[in-house]
Amino acid sequence: QIDVLANISLPEDVDDANEYGADGIGLVRTEYLLSNRKEMPSEDVQYDYYKRILMKANHKTCVIRLMDIGGDKVPQFFDMPLEFNPFMGWRAIRIFLERRDIFETQISAIMKAGQGYEYSIMMPMVTTLQEWLEAKAIIAQIAARLNMPMPRCGVLFEVPLAILEMNTFMKEIDFASVGTNDLIQYLSAADRNNAKVNYLYNPIEPAFLKIIRNAIKCANDNGMPLSICGEMAGNPLHTVLLVGLGLRRFSVIPRNIPLIKELIANISFAEAAESISHI
Ligand code: PEP
Ligand code: MG
């Protein structure tokens, strides 16, 4: 079975996801909460947002990504030090480990809203296992304080060091997702938003596909669910390749779901494997 889930930002996006036949929500980009705000959203504001999403997701799986602050997503009010290289700077988990207030507010709001729902928590921009273990320990502390079970937690593999060492994460995560948008830019040293270097930003570069294949194999060998939630997964030109690489879980923008499902339904595993036999 191959699942096609949806990437969303707004509660209303879940309606689209349902309409287009999503098998669940594979990525909630919670930075939406930060747009047009003068301050960090309170726990109550966040609780409402997660609750609305989870209610609409209607007990299907829902992966809530913690706020990916930094890089191209710096809220106006956030006191970000001047960075010459924001994508390589203070971002996501790197901020959470220092700004425990932001981290704890988001985790508490998600856990409270998530009671009785199929939700899981995903951490962006993890580089080392050590970093992830530190973050996971904080999540466990909050769960204990709230007297709630530890939620399912996974890592968004989008930094080369992390994906190349994915095997070391296996015992410490409940699922894996690959963020190809950032991963490609970090591997090719080509800014994802810079048209001048766009020719280097290539998801079908053989060296990149080998890294994806190894990651999928590592997850499959360990019985670990793995999805790809970067734009690559929603590009119909790459669907056959990704099935050939062993991918069984796609997460894509809602309106692409029917097309991706149709493509998957019309290929055999043998054909898909053949399409990737050159790497
Ligand atoms: C990614 O990097 O592939 C990803 C899913 O996250 P974002 O595009 O939000 O950085
Ligand atoms: Mg990313």
PDB file of C-alpha atoms and ligand atoms in Angstrom:
ATOM      1  CA  GLN A   1       0.000   0.000   0.000  1.00  0.00           C
ATOM      2  CA  ILE A   2       1.183   3.500  -0.804  1.00  0.00           C
ATOM      3  CA  ASP A   3      -0.258   6.434   1.114  1.00  0.00           C
ATOM      4  CA  VAL A   4      -0.575   9.966  -0.173  1.00  0.00           C
ATOM      5  CA  LEU A   5      -0.942  12.514   2.595  1.00  0.00           C
ATOM      6  CA  ALA A   6      -1.350  16.272   2.498  1.00  0.00           C
ATOM      7  CA  ASN A   7       0.916  19.212   3.372  1.00  0.00           C
ATOM      8  CA  ILE A   8      -1.105  21.998   4.947  1.00  0.00           C
ATOM      9  CA  SER A   9      -0.798  25.272   6.852  1.00  0.00           C
ATOM     10  CA  LEU A  10      -4.364  26.382   7.630  1.00  0.00           C
ATOM     11  CA  PRO A  11      -7.276  24.519   9.195  1.00  0.00           C
ATOM     12  CA  GLU A  12      -9.178  25.265   5.968  1.00  0.00           C
ATOM     13  CA  ASP A  13      -6.505  23.426   3.989  1.00  0.00           C
ATOM     14  CA  VAL A  14      -7.656  20.226   5.702  1.00  0.00           C
ATOM     15  CA  ASP A  15     -10.993  20.596   3.892  1.00  0.00           C
ATOM     16  CA  ASP A  16      -9.091  20.578   0.588  1.00  0.00           C
ATOM     17  CA  ALA A  17      -7.030  17.616   1.753  1.00  0.00           C
ATOM     18  CA  ASN A  18     -10.212  15.672   2.545  1.00  0.00           C
ATOM     19  CA  GLU A  19     -11.849  16.668  -0.704  1.00  0.00           C
ATOM     20  CA  TYR A  20      -8.843  15.515  -2.723  1.00  0.00           C
ATOM     21  CA  GLY A  21      -8.738  12.162  -0.922  1.00  0.00           C
ATOM     22  CA  ALA A  22      -5.728  12.574   1.391  1.00  0.00           C
ATOM     23  CA  ASP A  23      -4.828   9.531   3.489  1.00  0.00           C
ATOM     24  CA  GLY A  24      -3.969  11.875   6.340  1.00  0.00           C
ATOM     25  CA  ILE A  25      -1.969  15.029   6.992  1.00  0.00           C
ATOM     26  CA  GLY A  26       1.765  14.458   6.579  1.00  0.00           C
ATOM     27  CA  LEU A  27       2.943  17.992   7.324  1.00  0.00           C
ATOM     28  CA  VAL A  28       1.334  20.871   9.195  1.00  0.00           C
ATOM     29  CA  ARG A  29       3.495  23.952   8.668  1.00  0.00           C
ATOM     30  CA  THR A  30       2.742  25.646  11.985  1.00  0.00           C
ATOM     31  CA  GLU A  31       4.675  28.808  11.117  1.00  0.00           C
ATOM     32  CA  TYR A  32       1.357  29.987   9.724  1.00  0.00           C
ATOM     33  CA  LEU A  33       0.578  30.838  13.362  1.00  0.00           C
ATOM     34  CA  LEU A  34       3.247  33.512  13.245  1.00  0.00           C
ATOM     35  CA  SER A  35       2.088  35.437  10.220  1.00  0.00           C
ATOM     36  CA  ASN A  36       0.602  38.889  10.788  1.00  0.00           C
ATOM     37  CA  ARG A  37       1.282  38.762  14.523  1.00  0.00           C
ATOM     38  CA  LYS A  38       2.927  41.262  16.812  1.00  0.00           C
ATOM     39  CA  GLU A  39       3.978  38.668  19.378  1.00  0.00           C
ATOM     40  CA  MET A  40       4.371  34.942  19.887  1.00  0.00           C
ATOM     41  CA  PRO A  41       0.934  33.285  19.787  1.00  0.00           C
ATOM     42  CA  SER A  42      -0.234  32.269  23.259  1.00  0.00           C
ATOM     43  CA  GLU A  43      -0.901  28.677  24.244  1.00  0.00           C
ATOM     44  CA  ASP A  44      -4.654  29.307  23.887  1.00  0.00           C
ATOM     45  CA  VAL A  45      -4.327  30.693  20.368  1.00  0.00           C
ATOM     46  CA  GLN A  46      -2.184  27.730  19.401  1.00  0.00           C
ATOM     47  CA  TYR A  47      -4.521  25.242  21.080  1.00  0.00           C
ATOM     48  CA  ASP A  48      -7.440  26.520  18.985  1.00  0.00           C
ATOM     49  CA  TYR A  49      -5.459  26.221  15.771  1.00  0.00           C
ATOM     50  CA  TYR A  50      -4.334  22.633  16.446  1.00  0.00           C
ATOM     51  CA  LYS A  51      -7.778  21.619  17.641  1.00  0.00           C
ATOM     52  CA  ARG A  52      -9.416  22.918  14.471  1.00  0.00           C
ATOM     53  CA  ILE A  53      -6.932  21.067  12.304  1.00  0.00           C
ATOM     54  CA  LEU A  54      -7.272  17.822  14.244  1.00  0.00           C
ATOM     55  CA  MET A  55     -11.069  17.952  14.244  1.00  0.00           C
ATOM     56  CA  LYS A  56     -11.107  18.425  10.493  1.00  0.00           C
ATOM     57  CA  ALA A  57      -8.516  15.670  10.009  1.00  0.00           C
ATOM     58  CA  ASN A  58     -11.174  13.446  11.476  1.00  0.00           C
ATOM     59  CA  HIS A  59      -8.966  10.934  13.300  1.00  0.00           C
ATOM     60  CA  LYS A  60      -6.709  10.313  10.356  1.00  0.00           C
ATOM     61  CA  THR A  61      -2.996  10.577  11.065  1.00  0.00           C
ATOM     62  CA  CYS A  62      -1.785  14.173  11.441  1.00  0.00           C
ATOM     63  CA  VAL A  63       1.882  15.162  11.665  1.00  0.00           C
ATOM     64  CA  ILE A  64       2.345  18.546  13.303  1.00  0.00           C
ATOM     65  CA  ARG A  65       5.722  20.071  12.555  1.00  0.00           C
ATOM     66  CA  LEU A  66       7.092  22.319  15.269  1.00  0.00           C
ATOM     67  CA  MET A  67       7.680  25.910  14.213  1.00  0.00           C
ATOM     68  CA  ASP A  68      10.441  26.207  11.678  1.00  0.00           C
ATOM     69  CA  ILE A  69      11.465  29.710  12.727  1.00  0.00           C
ATOM     70  CA  GLY A  70      14.530  31.142  10.976  1.00  0.00           C
ATOM     71  CA  GLY A  71      15.911  30.811   7.467  1.00  0.00           C
ATOM     72  CA  ASP A  72      13.201  32.200   5.199  1.00  0.00           C
ATOM     73  CA  LYS A  73      10.602  32.232   8.014  1.00  0.00           C
ATOM     74  CA  VAL A  74      11.491  34.968  10.517  1.00  0.00           C
ATOM     75  CA  PRO A  75       8.423  36.605  12.085  1.00  0.00           C
ATOM     76  CA  GLN A  76       8.510  40.400  12.214  1.00  0.00           C
ATOM     77  CA  PHE A  77       8.428  40.529  16.002  1.00  0.00           C
ATOM     78  CA  PHE A  78      11.128  37.928  16.555  1.00  0.00           C
ATOM     79  CA  ASP A  79      14.373  39.275  17.902  1.00  0.00           C
ATOM     80  CA  MET A  80      16.643  37.583  15.403  1.00  0.00           C
ATOM     81  CA  PRO A  81      20.321  38.496  15.551  1.00  0.00           C
ATOM     82  CA  LEU A  82      21.762  39.673  12.235  1.00  0.00           C
ATOM     83  CA  GLU A  83      22.815  36.602  10.279  1.00  0.00           C
ATOM     84  CA  PHE A  84      24.907  36.529   7.116  1.00  0.00           C
ATOM     85  CA  ASN A  85      23.696  33.046   6.311  1.00  0.00           C
ATOM     86  CA  PRO A  86      20.193  32.613   7.731  1.00  0.00           C
ATOM     87  CA  PHE A  87      19.578  29.141   6.278  1.00  0.00           C
ATOM     88  CA  MET A  88      22.640  27.944   8.122  1.00  0.00           C
ATOM     89  CA  GLY A  89      21.963  29.966  11.187  1.00  0.00           C
ATOM     90  CA  TRP A  90      19.693  29.976  14.190  1.00  0.00           C
ATOM     91  CA  ARG A  91      16.695  28.000  13.063  1.00  0.00           C
ATOM     92  CA  ALA A  92      13.977  25.611  14.343  1.00  0.00           C
ATOM     93  CA  ILE A  93      15.382  23.094  16.876  1.00  0.00           C
ATOM     94  CA  ARG A  94      18.403  25.340  17.345  1.00  0.00           C
ATOM     95  CA  ILE A  95      16.062  28.058  18.579  1.00  0.00           C
ATOM     96  CA  PHE A  96      13.912  25.679  20.655  1.00  0.00           C
ATOM     97  CA  LEU A  97      16.847  24.353  22.666  1.00  0.00           C
ATOM     98  CA  GLU A  98      17.677  27.897  23.722  1.00  0.00           C
ATOM     99  CA  ARG A  99      14.184  29.419  23.843  1.00  0.00           C
ATOM    100  CA  ARG A 100      12.507  26.845  26.070  1.00  0.00           C
ATOM    101  CA  ASP A 101       9.540  29.179  26.515  1.00  0.00           C
ATOM    102  CA  ILE A 102       8.622  28.950  22.822  1.00  0.00           C
ATOM    103  CA  PHE A 103       9.255  25.211  22.718  1.00  0.00           C
ATOM    104  CA  GLU A 104       7.257  24.415  25.845  1.00  0.00           C
ATOM    105  CA  THR A 105       4.293  26.573  24.852  1.00  0.00           C
ATOM    106  CA  GLN A 106       4.002  24.852  21.503  1.00  0.00           C
ATOM    107  CA  ILE A 107       4.394  21.339  22.912  1.00  0.00           C
ATOM    108  CA  SER A 108       1.846  21.940  25.697  1.00  0.00           C
ATOM    109  CA  ALA A 109      -0.699  23.379  23.273  1.00  0.00           C
ATOM    110  CA  ILE A 110      -0.294  20.466  20.853  1.00  0.00           C
ATOM    111  CA  MET A 111      -0.516  17.827  23.584  1.00  0.00           C
ATOM    112  CA  LYS A 112      -3.632  19.356  25.099  1.00  0.00           C
ATOM    113  CA  ALA A 113      -5.347  19.778  21.726  1.00  0.00           C
ATOM    114  CA  GLY A 114      -4.205  16.342  20.598  1.00  0.00           C
ATOM    115  CA  GLN A 115      -5.901  14.310  23.305  1.00  0.00           C
ATOM    116  CA  GLY A 116      -8.027  11.658  21.634  1.00  0.00           C
ATOM    117  CA  TYR A 117      -6.580  12.330  18.153  1.00  0.00           C
ATOM    118  CA  GLU A 118      -4.038  10.549  15.930  1.00  0.00           C
ATOM    119  CA  TYR A 119      -1.394  13.244  16.046  1.00  0.00           C
ATOM    120  CA  SER A 120       2.358  13.167  16.058  1.00  0.00           C
ATOM    121  CA  ILE A 121       5.050  15.774  16.479  1.00  0.00           C
ATOM    122  CA  MET A 122       7.830  16.391  13.977  1.00  0.00           C
ATOM    123  CA  MET A 123      11.033  18.322  14.640  1.00  0.00           C
ATOM    124  CA  PRO A 124      12.573  20.342  11.805  1.00  0.00           C
ATOM    125  CA  MET A 125      16.253  21.088  11.134  1.00  0.00           C
ATOM    126  CA  VAL A 126      17.733  18.384  13.330  1.00  0.00           C
ATOM    127  CA  THR A 127      21.453  17.962  12.628  1.00  0.00           C
ATOM    128  CA  THR A 128      22.748  15.606  15.319  1.00  0.00           C
ATOM    129  CA  LEU A 129      21.287  12.809  17.410  1.00  0.00           C
ATOM    130  CA  GLN A 130      22.486  14.634  20.521  1.00  0.00           C
ATOM    131  CA  GLU A 131      20.340  17.644  19.655  1.00  0.00           C
ATOM    132  CA  TRP A 132      17.310  15.466  19.059  1.00  0.00           C
ATOM    133  CA  LEU A 133      17.776  13.584  22.352  1.00  0.00           C
ATOM    134  CA  GLU A 134      17.906  16.864  24.213  1.00  0.00           C
ATOM    135  CA  ALA A 135      14.685  18.020  22.549  1.00  0.00           C
ATOM    136  CA  LYS A 136      12.987  14.690  23.142  1.00  0.00           C
ATOM    137  CA  ALA A 137      13.864  14.792  26.837  1.00  0.00           C
ATOM    138  CA  ILE A 138      12.157  18.190  27.093  1.00  0.00           C
ATOM    139  CA  ILE A 139       9.050  16.823  25.349  1.00  0.00           C
ATOM    140  CA  ALA A 140       9.038  13.907  27.825  1.00  0.00           C
ATOM    141  CA  GLN A 141       9.283  16.309  30.766  1.00  0.00           C
ATOM    142  CA  ILE A 142       6.309  18.290  29.502  1.00  0.00           C
ATOM    143  CA  ALA A 143       4.285  15.117  28.988  1.00  0.00           C
ATOM    144  CA  ALA A 144       5.079  14.047  32.564  1.00  0.00           C
ATOM    145  CA  ARG A 145       4.151  17.463  33.917  1.00  0.00           C
ATOM    146  CA  LEU A 146       0.829  17.400  32.067  1.00  0.00           C
ATOM    147  CA  ASN A 147       0.273  13.795  33.054  1.00  0.00           C
ATOM    148  CA  MET A 148      -0.157  12.815  29.413  1.00  0.00           C
ATOM    149  CA  PRO A 149       1.403   9.989  27.407  1.00  0.00           C
ATOM    150  CA  MET A 150       4.517  10.729  25.376  1.00  0.00           C
ATOM    151  CA  PRO A 151       3.332  11.598  21.855  1.00  0.00           C
ATOM    152  CA  ARG A 152       4.678   9.904  18.751  1.00  0.00           C
ATOM    153  CA  CYS A 153       7.711  11.938  17.751  1.00  0.00           C
ATOM    154  CA  GLY A 154       9.675  12.036  14.530  1.00  0.00           C
ATOM    155  CA  VAL A 155      12.452  13.905  12.824  1.00  0.00           C
ATOM    156  CA  LEU A 156      12.326  15.878   9.590  1.00  0.00           C
ATOM    157  CA  PHE A 157      15.497  14.836   7.805  1.00  0.00           C
ATOM    158  CA  GLU A 158      16.559  17.900   5.868  1.00  0.00           C
ATOM    159  CA  VAL A 159      20.155  18.390   6.956  1.00  0.00           C
ATOM    160  CA  PRO A 160      22.761  16.207   5.203  1.00  0.00           C
ATOM    161  CA  LEU A 161      24.528  15.108   8.410  1.00  0.00           C
ATOM    162  CA  ALA A 162      21.277  13.809   9.863  1.00  0.00           C
ATOM    163  CA  ILE A 163      20.073  11.877   6.833  1.00  0.00           C
ATOM    164  CA  LEU A 164      23.502  10.353   6.256  1.00  0.00           C
ATOM    165  CA  GLU A 165      23.405   9.060   9.838  1.00  0.00           C
ATOM    166  CA  MET A 166      19.738   8.121   9.818  1.00  0.00           C
ATOM    167  CA  ASN A 167      20.530   4.662  11.191  1.00  0.00           C
ATOM    168  CA  THR A 168      21.670   6.171  14.492  1.00  0.00           C
ATOM    169  CA  PHE A 169      18.257   7.800  14.941  1.00  0.00           C
ATOM    170  CA  MET A 170      16.234   4.635  14.466  1.00  0.00           C
ATOM    171  CA  LYS A 171      15.829   3.700  18.132  1.00  0.00           C
ATOM    172  CA  GLU A 172      14.994   7.269  19.094  1.00  0.00           C
ATOM    173  CA  ILE A 173      12.191   8.184  16.689  1.00  0.00           C
ATOM    174  CA  ASP A 174       8.726   6.875  15.870  1.00  0.00           C
ATOM    175  CA  PHE A 175       8.778   7.966  12.224  1.00  0.00           C
ATOM    176  CA  ALA A 176      10.948   9.766   9.705  1.00  0.00           C
ATOM    177  CA  SER A 177      10.155  12.320   7.052  1.00  0.00           C
ATOM    178  CA  VAL A 178      12.500  13.717   4.425  1.00  0.00           C
ATOM    179  CA  GLY A 179      12.421  17.436   3.711  1.00  0.00           C
ATOM    180  CA  THR A 180      13.865  17.512   0.217  1.00  0.00           C
ATOM    181  CA  ASN A 181      13.391  21.280  -0.180  1.00  0.00           C
ATOM    182  CA  ASP A 182      16.108  22.073   2.312  1.00  0.00           C
ATOM    183  CA  LEU A 183      18.073  18.875   1.851  1.00  0.00           C
ATOM    184  CA  ILE A 184      18.716  19.610  -1.842  1.00  0.00           C
ATOM    185  CA  GLN A 185      19.868  23.143  -1.131  1.00  0.00           C
ATOM    186  CA  TYR A 186      22.236  22.008   1.600  1.00  0.00           C
ATOM    187  CA  LEU A 187      23.657  19.165  -0.493  1.00  0.00           C
ATOM    188  CA  SER A 188      24.130  21.226  -3.633  1.00  0.00           C
ATOM    189  CA  ALA A 189      25.088  24.502  -1.916  1.00  0.00           C
ATOM    190  CA  ALA A 190      22.394  26.120  -4.073  1.00  0.00           C
ATOM    191  CA  ASP A 191      19.898  28.463  -2.402  1.00  0.00           C
ATOM    192  CA  ARG A 192      16.356  27.131  -2.895  1.00  0.00           C
ATOM    193  CA  ASN A 193      15.102  30.679  -3.563  1.00  0.00           C
ATOM    194  CA  ASN A 194      17.819  31.944  -5.892  1.00  0.00           C
ATOM    195  CA  ALA A 195      16.979  31.723  -9.594  1.00  0.00           C
ATOM    196  CA  LYS A 196      20.623  32.258 -10.546  1.00  0.00           C
ATOM    197  CA  VAL A 197      21.655  28.906  -9.075  1.00  0.00           C
ATOM    198  CA  ASN A 198      18.437  27.102  -9.849  1.00  0.00           C
ATOM    199  CA  TYR A 199      20.166  24.875 -12.412  1.00  0.00           C
ATOM    200  CA  LEU A 200      22.058  23.212  -9.558  1.00  0.00           C
ATOM    201  CA  TYR A 201      18.951  22.620  -7.493  1.00  0.00           C
ATOM    202  CA  ASN A 202      18.099  19.274  -8.996  1.00  0.00           C
ATOM    203  CA  PRO A 203      16.097  16.543  -7.227  1.00  0.00           C
ATOM    204  CA  ILE A 204      17.084  13.898  -9.766  1.00  0.00           C
ATOM    205  CA  GLU A 205      20.822  14.357  -9.457  1.00  0.00           C
ATOM    206  CA  PRO A 206      22.052  10.739  -9.070  1.00  0.00           C
ATOM    207  CA  ALA A 207      24.088  11.507  -5.938  1.00  0.00           C
ATOM    208  CA  PHE A 208      20.960  12.935  -4.335  1.00  0.00           C
ATOM    209  CA  LEU A 209      18.783   9.990  -5.385  1.00  0.00           C
ATOM    210  CA  LYS A 210      21.326   7.605  -3.835  1.00  0.00           C
ATOM    211  CA  ILE A 211      21.021   9.414  -0.526  1.00  0.00           C
ATOM    212  CA  ILE A 212      17.229   9.145  -0.725  1.00  0.00           C
ATOM    213  CA  ARG A 213      17.433   5.467  -1.647  1.00  0.00           C
ATOM    214  CA  ASN A 214      19.725   4.726   1.296  1.00  0.00           C
ATOM    215  CA  ALA A 215      17.443   6.605   3.670  1.00  0.00           C
ATOM    216  CA  ILE A 216      14.364   4.720   2.471  1.00  0.00           C
ATOM    217  CA  LYS A 217      16.229   1.415   2.762  1.00  0.00           C
ATOM    218  CA  CYS A 218      17.414   2.248   6.261  1.00  0.00           C
ATOM    219  CA  ALA A 219      13.856   3.056   7.334  1.00  0.00           C
ATOM    220  CA  ASN A 220      12.346   0.006   5.621  1.00  0.00           C
ATOM    221  CA  ASP A 221      14.980  -2.321   7.152  1.00  0.00           C
ATOM    222  CA  ASN A 222      14.037  -0.979  10.576  1.00  0.00           C
ATOM    223  CA  GLY A 223      10.280  -1.118  10.041  1.00  0.00           C
ATOM    224  CA  MET A 224      10.261   2.665  10.395  1.00  0.00           C
ATOM    225  CA  PRO A 225       7.558   4.638   8.555  1.00  0.00           C
ATOM    226  CA  LEU A 226       9.172   7.183   6.239  1.00  0.00           C
ATOM    227  CA  SER A 227       7.560   9.856   4.116  1.00  0.00           C
ATOM    228  CA  ILE A 228       8.870  12.535   1.812  1.00  0.00           C
ATOM    229  CA  CYS A 229       7.149  15.863   2.401  1.00  0.00           C
ATOM    230  CA  GLY A 230       9.331  18.167   0.271  1.00  0.00           C
ATOM    231  CA  GLU A 231       7.963  19.485  -3.030  1.00  0.00           C
ATOM    232  CA  MET A 232       9.673  16.661  -4.870  1.00  0.00           C
ATOM    233  CA  ALA A 233       7.046  14.223  -3.570  1.00  0.00           C
ATOM    234  CA  GLY A 234       4.257  16.257  -5.167  1.00  0.00           C
ATOM    235  CA  ASN A 235       5.919  16.602  -8.564  1.00  0.00           C
ATOM    236  CA  PRO A 236       4.318  14.100 -10.969  1.00  0.00           C
ATOM    237  CA  LEU A 237       7.595  13.885 -12.905  1.00  0.00           C
ATOM    238  CA  HIS A 238       9.207  12.207  -9.899  1.00  0.00           C
ATOM    239  CA  THR A 239       6.457   9.856  -8.759  1.00  0.00           C
ATOM    240  CA  VAL A 240       7.681   6.762 -10.621  1.00  0.00           C
ATOM    241  CA  LEU A 241      11.270   7.337  -9.519  1.00  0.00           C
ATOM    242  CA  LEU A 242      10.233   7.646  -5.898  1.00  0.00           C
ATOM    243  CA  VAL A 243       8.153   4.471  -5.978  1.00  0.00           C
ATOM    244  CA  GLY A 244      11.162   2.784  -7.593  1.00  0.00           C
ATOM    245  CA  LEU A 245      13.338   3.996  -4.731  1.00  0.00           C
ATOM    246  CA  GLY A 246      10.989   2.248  -2.326  1.00  0.00           C
ATOM    247  CA  LEU A 247       8.919   5.186  -1.103  1.00  0.00           C
ATOM    248  CA  ARG A 248       5.526   4.154   0.272  1.00  0.00           C
ATOM    249  CA  ARG A 249       4.378   7.425   1.828  1.00  0.00           C
ATOM    250  CA  PHE A 250       4.097  10.708  -0.034  1.00  0.00           C
ATOM    251  CA  SER A 251       3.064  14.018   1.482  1.00  0.00           C
ATOM    252  CA  VAL A 252       2.069  16.647  -1.072  1.00  0.00           C
ATOM    253  CA  ILE A 253      -0.011  19.771  -1.618  1.00  0.00           C
ATOM    254  CA  PRO A 254      -3.700  18.787  -1.529  1.00  0.00           C
ATOM    255  CA  ARG A 255      -4.577  19.581  -5.135  1.00  0.00           C
ATOM    256  CA  ASN A 256      -1.839  17.238  -6.437  1.00  0.00           C
ATOM    257  CA  ILE A 257      -3.122  14.233  -4.498  1.00  0.00           C
ATOM    258  CA  PRO A 258      -5.464  12.839  -7.189  1.00  0.00           C
ATOM    259  CA  LEU A 259      -2.792  13.005  -9.892  1.00  0.00           C
ATOM    260  CA  ILE A 260      -0.108  11.400  -7.718  1.00  0.00           C
ATOM    261  CA  LYS A 261      -2.541   8.655  -6.705  1.00  0.00           C
ATOM    262  CA  GLU A 262      -3.468   8.017 -10.317  1.00  0.00           C
ATOM    263  CA  LEU A 263       0.174   7.763 -11.364  1.00  0.00           C
ATOM    264  CA  ILE A 264       0.886   5.339  -8.539  1.00  0.00           C
ATOM    265  CA  ALA A 265      -2.134   3.211  -9.430  1.00  0.00           C
ATOM    266  CA  ASN A 266      -0.948   2.915 -13.021  1.00  0.00           C
ATOM    267  CA  ILE A 267       2.608   1.703 -12.525  1.00  0.00           C
ATOM    268  CA  SER A 268       3.942  -1.662 -11.473  1.00  0.00           C
ATOM    269  CA  PHE A 269       6.705  -1.970  -8.899  1.00  0.00           C
ATOM    270  CA  ALA A 270       8.828  -3.653 -11.600  1.00  0.00           C
ATOM    271  CA  GLU A 271       8.458  -0.674 -13.941  1.00  0.00           C
ATOM    272  CA  ALA A 272       9.194   1.730 -11.125  1.00  0.00           C
ATOM    273  CA  ALA A 273      12.331  -0.193 -10.147  1.00  0.00           C
ATOM    274  CA  GLU A 274      13.475  -0.186 -13.791  1.00  0.00           C
ATOM    275  CA  SER A 275      13.156   3.615 -13.922  1.00  0.00           C
ATOM    276  CA  ILE A 276      15.804   3.914 -11.255  1.00  0.00           C
ATOM    277  CA  SER A 277      18.139   1.128 -12.373  1.00  0.00           C
ATOM    278  CA  HIS A 278      20.725   3.674 -13.576  1.00  0.00           C
ATOM    279  CA  ILE A 279      21.818   4.723 -10.098  1.00  0.00           C
TER     280      ILE A 279
HETATM  281  C1  PEP B   1      11.525  20.772   3.322  1.00  0.00           C
HETATM  282  O1  PEP B   1      12.529  21.422   3.634  1.00  0.00           O
HETATM  283  O2  PEP B   1      11.511  19.927   2.396  1.00  0.00           O
HETATM  284  C2  PEP B   1      10.250  20.977   4.036  1.00  0.00           C
HETATM  285  C3  PEP B   1       9.253  20.132   3.925  1.00  0.00           C
HETATM  286  O3  PEP B   1      10.147  22.077   4.808  1.00  0.00           O
HETATM  287  P1  PEP B   1      10.013  23.598   4.309  1.00  0.00           P
HETATM  288  O4  PEP B   1       9.791  23.584   2.825  1.00  0.00           O
HETATM  289  O5  PEP B   1       8.877  24.155   5.088  1.00  0.00           O
HETATM  290  O6  PEP B   1      11.344  24.144   4.710  1.00  0.00           O
HETATM  291 MG    MG B   2      12.573  22.541   5.451  1.00  0.00          MG
END
